[in-house]
Amino acid sequence: MAEVSKEYKTVTQIAGPLVFVEKTEPIGYQELVSVRLSDGTMKRGQVLDSSDDVVVVQIFEGTSGIDRDASVKFLGDTMKMPVSKDMLGRVLSGSGQPLDGGPEISPEKKLDINGAAINPWARDSPSDFIQTGISTIDGMNTLVRGQKLPIFSASGLPHNELALQIARQAKVRGSDEDFAVVFIAMGITNEEKHTFMKEFERTGALKNAVVFLNLADDPAVERISTPRLGLTTAEYLAFELGMHVLVIMTDVTNYCEALRQVGAAREEVPGRRGYPGYMYSDLAELYERAGRIKGKKGSVTQIPILSMPGDDITHPIPDLSGYITEGQIVMSRELHRNGIYPPVNVSSSLSRLMGGGTGAGKTREDHKAVSDQLYAAYAEGKDLRGLVAIVGKESLSAKDQKLLDFADIFEDKIVRQAIDEDRSIEETLDIAWDIFHALDLDQLNRIDRKYIEKYFKA
Amino acid sequence: MSNEGVIYRVAGPVVTATGISPRMYDVVQVGNEKLMGEVIKIVGDHTIIQVYENTSGVKPGEPVVNTGRPLAVELGPGLLHSVYDGIQRPLKVLNEKMGDFIFRGVTAPGLDREAKWDFKPVVAEGDVVSPGQIIGEVMEGTMLHKIMVPPTMSGKVEKILAGSFTVEETVAVIDGQEVTMMQKWPVRAPRPVAEKYQPTIPLVTGLRVLDTMFPLAKGGAAAIPGGFGTGKTVTQQSLAKWSDAEIVVYIGCGERGNEMTEVLTEFPELTDPKTGNPLMNRTVLIANTSNMPVAAREASVYTGMTIAEYFRDMGYNVALMADSTSRWAEAMREISSRLEEMPGEEGYPAYLAGRLSEFYERACIGRALSGLDGSISVIGAVSPPGGDISEPVSQNTLRIVRVFWALDTKLRERRHFPTINWLTSYTLYDKQLKDWYAQNVDASFPALREWAMQTLQQESELQEIVQLVGSDALSEDKKVTLEVSRLIREVFLQQNAYHPVDMYCPLPRQFKMLTLIKKFSDLADKALLAGATIDKIMAIPAKQRFAKAKFEETIDAELDAVDKEFDEQFKELGA
């Protein structure tokens, strides 16, 4: 686009974040726009709707201060992210500007932030086990490279701590391949930002990370681009530089609120609870950017964090996410109140790709059986808690009493662990075998005899 | 003037053009990059187009060209074994042409133009052929692909060739018109059939809960609604693997990319239980994942259905799986809202119910124009928000389909798979299929099924009592009922989709298993009358052997042995 674009002073209407400009030359859909206010302030925006008569521009920073004398310049290009290897260690704003006082990124490439869908034919099945050092994840909801596994949390729960612990400890064992973290903050508070940044600096994780910060008081429109900038960077690091990238996105709920806010401003027909009807497709555009590609070294693994409004898993945000992601790690307020960290509710958690990344040669031969047994015995024990409240513990059979106790032991030994405790998968499985002693041998009904003989030591 | 115009307005996937005068649903090429689109509304000189690709950067003033043809699929040898996106672009070819990501503006024909197929005519020069009649055959892998006269053509065969041809080369001349092995058919128009029948044959799936309890008829339609994690996709994939259809069309409509990869890696390795050939040989996959363009997602179900109809016309039984129809409905909603149409319930367009019923009505069993009998059975997954089926897509689907397989989150938490709830699911085909089961499995089969359903219903009533007063308060014969229903649930209904023996259960074996449970029930009642205690009945060793039998290689011999042991061991108890 070599032509010098003209400036227009033909703003006819300003409504919410939208500015309507008339009598322009042909303008491309989603083209970037800069607006100069009468006092000289610059704002940026993007074309939402372009026709011969009128062009609708959405302003990233909000329309306050814009009047009909503002001059609008179309930049002739859609939104691109400059990417380069030097981005590692950088802290950028939600629109990709340096926040760390460092120089502008000198780009090796400029990539369209919307990316493109990975051809399903080109995808490779995710099957490399990532050890997070957290028993409830490694043992029972295993994460693999290329997976998207969100944390379903709620306000007041320690999801940030858990995400940081995963970022700190996650590794693929027996490999020293290039590893990077892309951290995407969407609408988090200044205080949360400090927690994250301090932690990144303390552990030295920052040198292998790219951080994008859109804070709670940054414009909502910008929040919609932030994850796209981050994921474009992640894809570049993974598929062009061959790195294994872990993307942490927090908080998807803030992102969806921004989507609703912008949708309402555009006077779109709302879907469920006022969220836009295209929210599923929109979230899919983010989540589906996780994966592996045949013949490429790198991978993109996502851990999005979302807080369930009102602890409600059927709310549209967790609900639509659950339909797209490959499982979920659900946090429990009850466990948290009982002082258990990390408060992972394993019964409603799930990893759909666990089968591909576990077993002999990947983790350990008994992994699947141990996991099934833990699930089954814990579920029975939890059911009995309800019954005990009515009939009392004395009226339980001896076997049921053991299951009841097992549920408590499970929460104490498997679920509970220290915030800096990095358990290997063997340690997790050994703890499991250890607590199986609380049960009778015939209660281990999900495990083959050969594993019991090998691992169940007196 | 009528075929070339310019863009007037661009708003997401909806583009308005002026200067063309197309018909509704004509395909147009939009912009300098010739993006593919379809006309969905005409207002005076303004033509509104839904574009199948991303429109960012497209400007007003760029050219628009009307092709004058509606969205069509290419039908002919080369379909089987293929993986397409929602508008029949072969993903493998796209991968070779433009790499690992799908960028816009790239096209590739649905059928390979280079491949040669060995054409054997079955009519002679001078014969008079009618529309849809079979004129030749091609071996496509292990399937016989029948070449038909296009449904719009008939007349005298003036010339017919034999030998090796590409899909574009003429193989016959009928009434002065050249016929190739490839036909094109508009996806939104159903292909005609000579006659539709009442469905009376079940689609056998090897899944006990479906075949015995809630069978789907060949030519019928079923819905599987369920919240996330209840196993919709696993159930759909089991059906794609084991149902006794000759051709399977699997539509991944707006679902996960990694899940399609699983299908793509797994299917070529699995073999068809009937023929021993790789499953992929009888399969056509359509993969339009959730992040691929939404307009192509809307088209994907029609693309799949048209391919299914083409194979039905050859006289095959086709099973079509659509996973998930909710994503299709959402695509309609998204496009409708871009058109600023007046919304119906929950923002879905008012024509949602109409579109759903038009789609499911394309399921049928009947006589094709070729004179052969064929069928299409449709199984649609529904993903209700929050797992609550009171929403519009589930409700409108249930009004049309006659089989409802209800997936249950509670069953998932108990690790009971498949998670099909036996109390809320239903089939309306049971009466139509009764005779088939009586003739092909056993005369007593319908009665046995009835008995099993009643036992499960009794259990649910008994469970309510147990929760109030405890199981000790039940009479002995009721305790037997509970044990019998436990056997039905845990041994018969539970089935492990990943276990090499258990994943497929032929109908005679299903009958045998259920007969044995009935036998246990009858003998236990007799033993009670003869004075045996409930503890003794519960403890008989043959029951344990029965519970484990389904995982044994020698399952049929095991079941026979259990049969004998039931007789012997109950005899000891006086029955």
mmCIF file of N, CA and C in Angstrom, chain B residues 140-213:
data_model
loop_
_atom_site.group_PDB
_atom_site.id
_atom_site.type_symbol
_atom_site.label_atom_id
_atom_site.label_comp_id
_atom_site.label_asym_id
_atom_site.label_seq_id
_atom_site.Cartn_x
_atom_site.Cartn_y
_atom_site.Cartn_z
ATOM 1 N N GLU B 140 -13.450 -48.545 -6.667
ATOM 2 C CA GLU B 140 -12.763 -47.475 -5.951
ATOM 3 C C GLU B 140 -12.243 -48.083 -4.657
ATOM 4 N N GLY B 141 -10.966 -48.392 -4.610
ATOM 5 C CA GLY B 141 -10.433 -49.126 -3.460
ATOM 6 C C GLY B 141 -11.121 -50.467 -3.394
ATOM 7 N N THR B 142 -11.837 -50.709 -2.290
ATOM 8 C CA THR B 142 -12.526 -51.973 -2.146
ATOM 9 C C THR B 142 -14.031 -51.832 -2.357
ATOM 10 N N MET B 143 -14.480 -50.621 -2.725
ATOM 11 C CA MET B 143 -15.918 -50.405 -2.917
ATOM 12 C C MET B 143 -16.234 -50.339 -4.408
ATOM 13 N N LEU B 144 -17.419 -50.860 -4.747
ATOM 14 C CA LEU B 144 -17.884 -50.759 -6.122
ATOM 15 C C LEU B 144 -18.611 -49.425 -6.296
ATOM 16 N N HIS B 145 -18.028 -48.552 -7.115
ATOM 17 C CA HIS B 145 -18.614 -47.234 -7.326
ATOM 18 C C HIS B 145 -19.418 -47.293 -8.614
ATOM 19 N N LYS B 146 -20.734 -47.077 -8.507
ATOM 20 C CA LYS B 146 -21.579 -47.210 -9.691
ATOM 21 C C LYS B 146 -21.755 -45.848 -10.357
ATOM 22 N N ILE B 147 -21.549 -45.838 -11.669
ATOM 23 C CA ILE B 147 -21.669 -44.582 -12.402
ATOM 24 C C ILE B 147 -23.094 -44.480 -12.947
ATOM 25 N N MET B 148 -23.759 -43.349 -12.606
ATOM 26 C CA MET B 148 -25.171 -43.209 -12.941
ATOM 27 C C MET B 148 -25.388 -42.102 -13.977
ATOM 28 N N VAL B 149 -26.473 -42.231 -14.718
ATOM 29 C CA VAL B 149 -26.912 -41.137 -15.589
ATOM 30 C C VAL B 149 -27.327 -39.986 -14.664
ATOM 31 N N PRO B 150 -26.905 -38.753 -14.927
ATOM 32 C CA PRO B 150 -27.352 -37.649 -14.065
ATOM 33 C C PRO B 150 -28.879 -37.624 -13.983
ATOM 34 N N PRO B 151 -29.431 -37.250 -12.831
ATOM 35 C CA PRO B 151 -30.885 -37.307 -12.624
ATOM 36 C C PRO B 151 -31.678 -36.435 -13.601
ATOM 37 N N THR B 152 -30.967 -35.559 -14.326
ATOM 38 C CA THR B 152 -31.682 -34.662 -15.234
ATOM 39 C C THR B 152 -31.580 -35.116 -16.687
ATOM 40 N N MET B 153 -31.063 -36.314 -16.918
ATOM 41 C CA MET B 153 -30.766 -36.727 -18.302
ATOM 42 C C MET B 153 -31.383 -38.105 -18.582
ATOM 43 N N SER B 154 -31.762 -38.356 -19.858
ATOM 44 C CA SER B 154 -32.221 -39.694 -20.242
ATOM 45 C C SER B 154 -32.155 -39.795 -21.765
ATOM 46 N N GLY B 155 -32.383 -40.986 -22.282
ATOM 47 C CA GLY B 155 -32.388 -41.135 -23.737
ATOM 48 C C GLY B 155 -31.617 -42.356 -24.204
ATOM 49 N N LYS B 156 -31.282 -42.338 -25.495
ATOM 50 C CA LYS B 156 -30.629 -43.491 -26.100
ATOM 51 C C LYS B 156 -29.115 -43.384 -25.947
ATOM 52 N N VAL B 157 -28.473 -44.495 -25.578
ATOM 53 C CA VAL B 157 -27.016 -44.520 -25.472
ATOM 54 C C VAL B 157 -26.449 -44.586 -26.887
ATOM 55 N N GLU B 158 -25.818 -43.471 -27.305
ATOM 56 C CA GLU B 158 -25.284 -43.445 -28.660
ATOM 57 C C GLU B 158 -23.884 -43.995 -28.704
ATOM 58 N N LYS B 159 -23.190 -43.849 -27.576
ATOM 59 C CA LYS B 159 -21.822 -44.323 -27.539
ATOM 60 C C LYS B 159 -21.493 -44.651 -26.105
ATOM 61 N N ILE B 160 -20.802 -45.741 -25.857
ATOM 62 C CA ILE B 160 -20.323 -46.008 -24.502
ATOM 63 C C ILE B 160 -18.965 -46.668 -24.598
ATOM 64 N N LEU B 161 -18.040 -46.213 -23.748
ATOM 65 C CA LEU B 161 -16.652 -46.664 -23.827
ATOM 66 C C LEU B 161 -16.315 -47.557 -22.649
ATOM 67 N N ALA B 162 -15.203 -48.271 -22.765
ATOM 68 C CA ALA B 162 -14.678 -49.030 -21.629
ATOM 69 C C ALA B 162 -13.199 -48.704 -21.549
ATOM 70 N N GLY B 163 -12.630 -48.738 -20.336
ATOM 71 C CA GLY B 163 -11.204 -48.464 -20.195
ATOM 72 C C GLY B 163 -10.925 -47.487 -19.081
ATOM 73 N N SER B 164 -9.727 -46.900 -19.153
ATOM 74 C CA SER B 164 -9.256 -46.063 -18.066
ATOM 75 C C SER B 164 -9.487 -44.584 -18.395
ATOM 76 N N PHE B 165 -10.195 -43.882 -17.514
ATOM 77 C CA PHE B 165 -10.539 -42.476 -17.775
ATOM 78 C C PHE B 165 -10.378 -41.626 -16.522
ATOM 79 N N THR B 166 -10.193 -40.318 -16.736
ATOM 80 C CA THR B 166 -10.280 -39.392 -15.612
ATOM 81 C C THR B 166 -11.752 -39.016 -15.447
ATOM 82 N N VAL B 167 -12.048 -38.311 -14.339
ATOM 83 C CA VAL B 167 -13.457 -37.982 -14.084
ATOM 84 C C VAL B 167 -14.009 -36.964 -15.069
ATOM 85 N N GLU B 168 -13.139 -36.312 -15.841
ATOM 86 C CA GLU B 168 -13.621 -35.302 -16.790
ATOM 87 C C GLU B 168 -13.772 -35.844 -18.215
ATOM 88 N N GLU B 169 -13.224 -37.032 -18.457
ATOM 89 C CA GLU B 169 -13.292 -37.565 -19.817
ATOM 90 C C GLU B 169 -14.654 -38.200 -20.086
ATOM 91 N N THR B 170 -15.073 -38.090 -21.328
ATOM 92 C CA THR B 170 -16.377 -38.632 -21.698
ATOM 93 C C THR B 170 -16.341 -40.155 -21.703
ATOM 94 N N VAL B 171 -17.308 -40.771 -21.010
ATOM 95 C CA VAL B 171 -17.385 -42.233 -21.048
ATOM 96 C C VAL B 171 -18.597 -42.703 -21.841
ATOM 97 N N ALA B 172 -19.538 -41.780 -22.078
ATOM 98 C CA ALA B 172 -20.727 -42.174 -22.844
ATOM 99 C C ALA B 172 -21.347 -40.947 -23.492
ATOM 100 N N VAL B 173 -22.120 -41.192 -24.548
ATOM 101 C CA VAL B 173 -22.913 -40.122 -25.134
ATOM 102 C C VAL B 173 -24.362 -40.579 -25.108
ATOM 103 N N ILE B 174 -25.198 -39.789 -24.445
ATOM 104 C CA ILE B 174 -26.606 -40.134 -24.314
ATOM 105 C C ILE B 174 -27.424 -39.025 -24.957
ATOM 106 N N ASP B 175 -28.157 -39.389 -25.972
ATOM 107 C CA ASP B 175 -29.024 -38.421 -26.627
ATOM 108 C C ASP B 175 -28.269 -37.165 -27.047
ATOM 109 N N GLY B 176 -27.066 -37.364 -27.556
ATOM 110 C CA GLY B 176 -26.271 -36.232 -28.005
ATOM 111 C C GLY B 176 -25.494 -35.525 -26.921
ATOM 112 N N GLN B 177 -25.711 -35.912 -25.662
ATOM 113 C CA GLN B 177 -25.001 -35.236 -24.571
ATOM 114 C C GLN B 177 -23.890 -36.119 -24.044
ATOM 115 N N GLU B 178 -22.736 -35.484 -23.769
ATOM 116 C CA GLU B 178 -21.599 -36.250 -23.266
ATOM 117 C C GLU B 178 -21.735 -36.473 -21.770
ATOM 118 N N VAL B 179 -21.413 -37.680 -21.349
ATOM 119 C CA VAL B 179 -21.512 -38.025 -19.927
ATOM 120 C C VAL B 179 -20.128 -38.379 -19.411
ATOM 121 N N THR B 180 -19.761 -37.758 -18.266
ATOM 122 C CA THR B 180 -18.492 -38.108 -17.622
ATOM 123 C C THR B 180 -18.810 -38.864 -16.337
ATOM 124 N N MET B 181 -17.761 -39.362 -15.689
ATOM 125 C CA MET B 181 -17.989 -40.070 -14.430
ATOM 126 C C MET B 181 -18.344 -39.104 -13.312
ATOM 127 N N MET B 182 -18.037 -37.806 -13.533
ATOM 128 C CA MET B 182 -18.317 -36.813 -12.493
ATOM 129 C C MET B 182 -19.646 -36.119 -12.740
ATOM 130 N N GLN B 183 -20.441 -35.977 -11.687
ATOM 131 C CA GLN B 183 -21.648 -35.153 -11.755
ATOM 132 C C GLN B 183 -21.496 -34.007 -10.775
ATOM 133 N N LYS B 184 -22.200 -32.918 -11.035
ATOM 134 C CA LYS B 184 -22.257 -31.850 -10.033
ATOM 135 C C LYS B 184 -23.695 -31.731 -9.570
ATOM 136 N N TRP B 185 -23.866 -31.511 -8.280
ATOM 137 C CA TRP B 185 -25.225 -31.396 -7.767
ATOM 138 C C TRP B 185 -25.270 -30.278 -6.733
ATOM 139 N N PRO B 186 -26.242 -29.349 -6.831
ATOM 140 C CA PRO B 186 -26.346 -28.262 -5.842
ATOM 141 C C PRO B 186 -26.671 -28.810 -4.450
ATOM 142 N N VAL B 187 -25.893 -28.361 -3.443
ATOM 143 C CA VAL B 187 -25.986 -29.013 -2.136
ATOM 144 C C VAL B 187 -27.312 -28.781 -1.427
ATOM 145 N N ARG B 188 -27.963 -27.648 -1.725
ATOM 146 C CA ARG B 188 -29.165 -27.345 -0.946
ATOM 147 C C ARG B 188 -30.419 -28.018 -1.491
ATOM 148 N N ALA B 189 -30.296 -28.698 -2.647
ATOM 149 C CA ALA B 189 -31.453 -29.379 -3.230
ATOM 150 C C ALA B 189 -31.324 -30.880 -3.007
ATOM 151 N N PRO B 190 -32.324 -31.525 -2.398
ATOM 152 C CA PRO B 190 -32.244 -32.979 -2.228
ATOM 153 C C PRO B 190 -32.221 -33.673 -3.588
ATOM 154 N N ARG B 191 -31.427 -34.736 -3.710
ATOM 155 C CA ARG B 191 -31.450 -35.532 -4.951
ATOM 156 C C ARG B 191 -32.721 -36.375 -4.967
ATOM 157 N N PRO B 192 -33.326 -36.487 -6.128
ATOM 158 C CA PRO B 192 -34.628 -37.166 -6.173
ATOM 159 C C PRO B 192 -34.530 -38.675 -5.938
ATOM 160 N N VAL B 193 -35.601 -39.242 -5.370
ATOM 161 C CA VAL B 193 -35.715 -40.706 -5.260
ATOM 162 C C VAL B 193 -37.012 -41.128 -5.916
ATOM 163 N N ALA B 194 -37.084 -42.410 -6.328
ATOM 164 C CA ALA B 194 -38.291 -42.894 -6.999
ATOM 165 C C ALA B 194 -39.412 -43.068 -5.977
ATOM 166 N N GLU B 195 -39.061 -43.605 -4.801
ATOM 167 C CA GLU B 195 -40.104 -43.894 -3.818
ATOM 168 C C GLU B 195 -39.487 -43.980 -2.447
ATOM 169 N N LYS B 196 -40.174 -43.436 -1.425
ATOM 170 C CA LYS B 196 -39.672 -43.567 -0.050
ATOM 171 C C LYS B 196 -40.480 -44.643 0.668
ATOM 172 N N TYR B 197 -39.784 -45.485 1.456
ATOM 173 C CA TYR B 197 -40.477 -46.535 2.199
ATOM 174 C C TYR B 197 -40.576 -46.167 3.673
ATOM 175 N N GLN B 198 -41.395 -46.948 4.362
ATOM 176 C CA GLN B 198 -41.444 -46.893 5.819
ATOM 177 C C GLN B 198 -40.241 -47.676 6.341
ATOM 178 N N PRO B 199 -39.403 -47.107 7.214
ATOM 179 C CA PRO B 199 -38.225 -47.836 7.678
ATOM 180 C C PRO B 199 -38.606 -49.041 8.555
ATOM 181 N N THR B 200 -38.055 -50.221 8.238
ATOM 182 C CA THR B 200 -38.380 -51.423 9.017
ATOM 183 C C THR B 200 -37.152 -52.257 9.351
ATOM 184 N N ILE B 201 -35.964 -51.779 9.008
ATOM 185 C CA ILE B 201 -34.735 -52.535 9.278
ATOM 186 C C ILE B 201 -33.864 -51.707 10.215
ATOM 187 N N PRO B 202 -33.332 -52.302 11.277
ATOM 188 C CA PRO B 202 -32.504 -51.484 12.182
ATOM 189 C C PRO B 202 -31.115 -51.230 11.606
ATOM 190 N N LEU B 203 -30.518 -50.130 12.030
ATOM 191 C CA LEU B 203 -29.109 -49.875 11.763
ATOM 192 C C LEU B 203 -28.367 -50.553 12.912
ATOM 193 N N VAL B 204 -27.690 -51.642 12.617
ATOM 194 C CA VAL B 204 -27.039 -52.406 13.678
ATOM 195 C C VAL B 204 -25.686 -51.773 13.977
ATOM 196 N N THR B 205 -25.449 -51.489 15.256
ATOM 197 C CA THR B 205 -24.269 -50.715 15.619
ATOM 198 C C THR B 205 -23.277 -51.481 16.475
ATOM 199 N N GLY B 206 -23.700 -52.625 17.018
ATOM 200 C CA GLY B 206 -22.815 -53.356 17.925
ATOM 201 C C GLY B 206 -22.786 -52.774 19.322
ATOM 202 N N LEU B 207 -23.515 -51.693 19.533
ATOM 203 C CA LEU B 207 -23.629 -51.120 20.878
ATOM 204 C C LEU B 207 -24.921 -51.662 21.491
ATOM 205 N N ARG B 208 -24.796 -52.342 22.626
ATOM 206 C CA ARG B 208 -25.959 -53.046 23.195
ATOM 207 C C ARG B 208 -27.093 -52.106 23.547
ATOM 208 N N VAL B 209 -26.723 -50.958 24.182
ATOM 209 C CA VAL B 209 -27.798 -50.060 24.622
ATOM 210 C C VAL B 209 -28.577 -49.523 23.423
ATOM 211 N N LEU B 210 -27.915 -49.385 22.282
ATOM 212 C CA LEU B 210 -28.619 -48.870 21.107
ATOM 213 C C LEU B 210 -29.380 -49.966 20.387
ATOM 214 N N ASP B 211 -28.696 -51.052 20.048
ATOM 215 C CA ASP B 211 -29.328 -52.088 19.226
ATOM 216 C C ASP B 211 -30.509 -52.732 19.937
ATOM 217 N N THR B 212 -30.343 -53.029 21.222
ATOM 218 C CA THR B 212 -31.400 -53.738 21.914
ATOM 219 C C THR B 212 -32.448 -52.791 22.464
ATOM 220 N N MET B 213 -31.989 -51.727 23.119
ATOM 221 C CA MET B 213 -32.933 -50.878 23.833
ATOM 222 C C MET B 213 -33.531 -49.767 22.957
#
